[in-house]
Amino acid sequence: MSRTVLHSLLLALCTAGVAQAAAVDRPFSMTPEAAVKALAAAAPVIQEQASFQGGQTVALRGLFASDSVAADLALVNRAQATNRCTLSLTTAGGASLGPVVSLTLEPGETRPFVDAFRGRVSVLTETRATVSCKRAFYTYALLADGDTGRLDVVTPEASAE
């Protein structure tokens, strides 16, 4: 079974509870369950060379958030061991949008963050997420625009910070 298929299956199994726990009204018609499915379907093919090494910091830039735009994030543990990661949400200018989140991912686990900026901004704001892990990892985002129905995948880039 390919790793991409395995990751998609793991995402579906591991996030069923997350989707139910996140069952809050979204600013548009996409339910949290649909957001998790869309996030899994948007998962880029993650190959070994696309992984980031432990200790690297990457940024998902060009994310937009508002009452009508949702930014769904996913962190993927590419290591065969548990992986300690941090996630920081900021405006494009660097203003913090909450505390830095530390989390532990199991081997091969994909962790979704549905509508990560919900309640943090109300007007259209350019935002970014910064991720770092102790071992190999990957991250990506899906922007869902409630006004247009458009879905865009945002891929990470190495951060100079």
Short mmCIF file of C-alpha atoms in Angstrom, two decimals:
data_model
loop_
_atom_site.label_atom_id
_atom_site.label_comp_id
_atom_site.label_asym_id
_atom_site.label_seq_id
_atom_site.Cartn_x
_atom_site.Cartn_y
_atom_site.Cartn_z
CA MET A 1 0.00 0.00 0.00
CA SER A 2 1.48 3.37 -0.94
CA ARG A 3 2.34 5.83 1.79
CA THR A 4 -0.05 8.43 0.36
CA VAL A 5 -2.95 6.00 0.55
CA LEU A 6 -1.87 4.92 4.02
CA HIS A 7 -1.66 8.55 5.18
CA SER A 8 -5.13 9.26 3.77
CA LEU A 9 -6.57 6.25 5.58
CA LEU A 10 -4.83 7.21 8.82
CA LEU A 11 -6.12 10.76 8.47
CA ALA A 12 -9.67 9.51 8.03
CA LEU A 13 -9.45 7.17 11.02
CA CYS A 14 -7.58 9.52 13.35
CA THR A 15 -9.65 12.57 12.62
CA ALA A 16 -13.17 11.23 12.96
CA GLY A 17 -13.16 12.29 16.61
CA VAL A 18 -11.52 15.61 15.77
CA ALA A 19 -14.22 16.38 13.23
CA GLN A 20 -16.95 15.59 15.74
CA ALA A 21 -15.23 17.64 18.45
CA ALA A 22 -14.93 20.56 16.02
CA ALA A 23 -18.62 20.46 15.16
CA VAL A 24 -19.18 24.17 15.46
CA ASP A 25 -20.97 26.34 12.95
CA ARG A 26 -18.64 27.16 10.10
CA PRO A 27 -19.01 30.55 8.45
CA PHE A 28 -20.22 28.82 5.29
CA SER A 29 -21.73 25.54 4.16
CA MET A 30 -18.68 23.25 4.54
CA THR A 31 -19.08 21.15 7.69
CA PRO A 32 -16.06 20.21 9.81
CA GLU A 33 -16.41 16.64 8.55
CA ALA A 34 -16.35 17.85 4.95
CA ALA A 35 -13.34 20.03 5.75
CA VAL A 36 -11.40 17.03 7.09
CA LYS A 37 -12.30 15.02 3.96
CA ALA A 38 -11.29 17.91 1.69
CA LEU A 39 -8.03 18.29 3.59
CA ALA A 40 -7.28 14.57 3.16
CA ALA A 41 -8.18 14.69 -0.54
CA ALA A 42 -5.93 17.72 -1.04
CA ALA A 43 -2.93 15.99 0.54
CA PRO A 44 -0.07 16.43 -1.86
CA VAL A 45 1.89 13.34 -2.80
CA ILE A 46 4.47 13.33 -0.04
CA GLN A 47 7.70 11.76 -1.20
CA GLU A 48 10.88 11.33 0.81
CA GLN A 49 12.53 14.28 -0.91
CA ALA A 50 9.49 16.46 -0.09
CA SER A 51 9.88 15.88 3.65
CA PHE A 52 11.53 18.41 5.89
CA GLN A 53 14.27 17.35 8.27
CA GLY A 54 13.92 17.50 12.01
CA GLY A 55 14.95 20.87 13.39
CA GLN A 56 13.89 22.73 10.25
CA THR A 57 11.26 25.46 10.47
CA VAL A 58 8.81 25.83 7.60
CA ALA A 59 6.14 28.38 6.89
CA LEU A 60 2.77 28.18 5.19
CA ARG A 61 2.61 31.71 3.80
CA GLY A 62 -0.20 33.43 1.96
CA LEU A 63 -2.93 31.95 4.09
CA PHE A 64 -5.98 34.17 4.35
CA ALA A 65 -8.47 34.04 7.16
CA SER A 66 -11.75 35.79 7.87
CA ASP A 67 -15.33 34.98 8.74
CA SER A 68 -15.75 33.61 5.20
CA VAL A 69 -12.35 31.99 4.54
CA ALA A 70 -11.18 28.92 6.44
CA ALA A 71 -7.57 27.77 6.56
CA ASP A 72 -7.44 24.04 7.34
CA LEU A 73 -3.93 22.84 8.25
CA ALA A 74 -2.38 19.37 8.42
CA LEU A 75 0.86 18.22 10.05
CA VAL A 76 2.30 14.89 8.89
CA ASN A 77 4.86 12.94 10.94
CA ARG A 78 7.23 11.39 8.39
CA ALA A 79 9.34 9.73 11.11
CA GLN A 80 9.04 6.15 12.28
CA ALA A 81 9.02 7.37 15.89
CA THR A 82 7.01 9.89 17.90
CA ASN A 83 7.70 13.44 16.85
CA ARG A 84 7.47 16.62 18.94
CA CYS A 85 6.27 19.60 16.88
CA THR A 86 5.34 23.23 17.40
CA LEU A 87 2.77 25.29 15.49
CA SER A 88 2.63 29.06 15.55
CA LEU A 89 -0.15 31.18 13.97
CA THR A 90 0.61 34.80 13.08
CA THR A 91 -0.42 37.61 10.78
CA ALA A 92 1.77 38.13 7.71
CA GLY A 93 3.44 40.95 9.64
CA GLY A 94 4.38 38.60 12.48
CA ALA A 95 1.77 39.54 15.12
CA SER A 96 0.87 36.46 17.17
CA LEU A 97 -2.66 35.09 16.83
CA GLY A 98 -2.44 32.89 19.91
CA PRO A 99 -0.01 30.83 21.91
CA VAL A 100 2.48 28.50 20.26
CA VAL A 101 1.02 24.99 20.25
CA SER A 102 3.29 22.05 21.13
CA LEU A 103 2.12 18.58 20.21
CA THR A 104 3.38 15.03 19.87
CA LEU A 105 2.57 13.06 16.73
CA GLU A 106 2.68 9.29 16.62
CA PRO A 107 4.71 7.55 13.87
CA GLY A 108 3.08 8.27 10.50
CA GLU A 109 0.28 10.32 12.09
CA THR A 110 -1.42 13.17 10.24
CA ARG A 111 -2.98 15.80 12.52
CA PRO A 112 -5.59 18.17 11.05
CA PHE A 113 -6.40 21.64 12.35
CA VAL A 114 -9.80 22.53 10.90
CA ASP A 115 -10.32 26.29 10.44
CA ALA A 116 -7.17 27.07 12.44
CA PHE A 117 -7.74 30.83 12.48
CA ARG A 118 -11.44 30.71 13.45
CA GLY A 119 -12.26 33.37 16.03
CA ARG A 120 -8.80 34.93 15.70
CA VAL A 121 -9.62 37.35 12.86
CA SER A 122 -12.92 38.66 11.50
CA VAL A 123 -11.84 40.80 8.54
CA LEU A 124 -9.85 39.33 5.67
CA THR A 125 -6.31 39.06 7.02
CA GLU A 126 -3.20 37.56 5.47
CA THR A 127 -1.87 35.00 7.92
CA ARG A 128 0.76 32.32 8.14
CA ALA A 129 1.52 29.18 10.09
CA THR A 130 5.03 28.24 11.15
CA VAL A 131 5.86 24.62 11.95
CA SER A 132 8.92 22.90 13.35
CA CYS A 133 9.42 19.29 14.44
CA LYS A 134 12.28 17.34 16.03
CA ARG A 135 12.11 14.62 13.35
CA ALA A 136 11.11 14.40 9.66
CA PHE A 137 7.73 15.99 8.87
CA TYR A 138 5.56 17.66 6.26
CA THR A 139 2.76 20.20 6.49
CA TYR A 140 0.25 21.78 4.11
CA ALA A 141 -2.95 23.82 4.19
CA LEU A 142 -6.25 24.02 2.35
CA LEU A 143 -7.92 27.41 1.96
CA ALA A 144 -11.69 27.22 1.61
CA ASP A 145 -13.36 30.42 0.42
CA GLY A 146 -17.01 30.39 1.48
CA ASP A 147 -17.95 33.24 -0.85
CA THR A 148 -16.62 31.65 -4.05
CA GLY A 149 -16.42 27.97 -3.09
CA ARG A 150 -12.79 27.95 -4.21
CA LEU A 151 -10.34 25.51 -2.57
CA ASP A 152 -6.59 26.18 -2.77
CA VAL A 153 -3.74 24.03 -1.48
CA VAL A 154 -0.86 25.89 0.17
CA THR A 155 2.47 24.09 0.34
CA PRO A 156 5.27 24.89 2.81
CA GLU A 157 8.53 26.65 2.23
CA ALA A 158 11.65 26.68 4.36
CA SER A 159 11.51 29.61 6.76
CA ALA A 160 14.41 32.01 7.17
CA GLU A 161 13.23 32.78 10.72
#
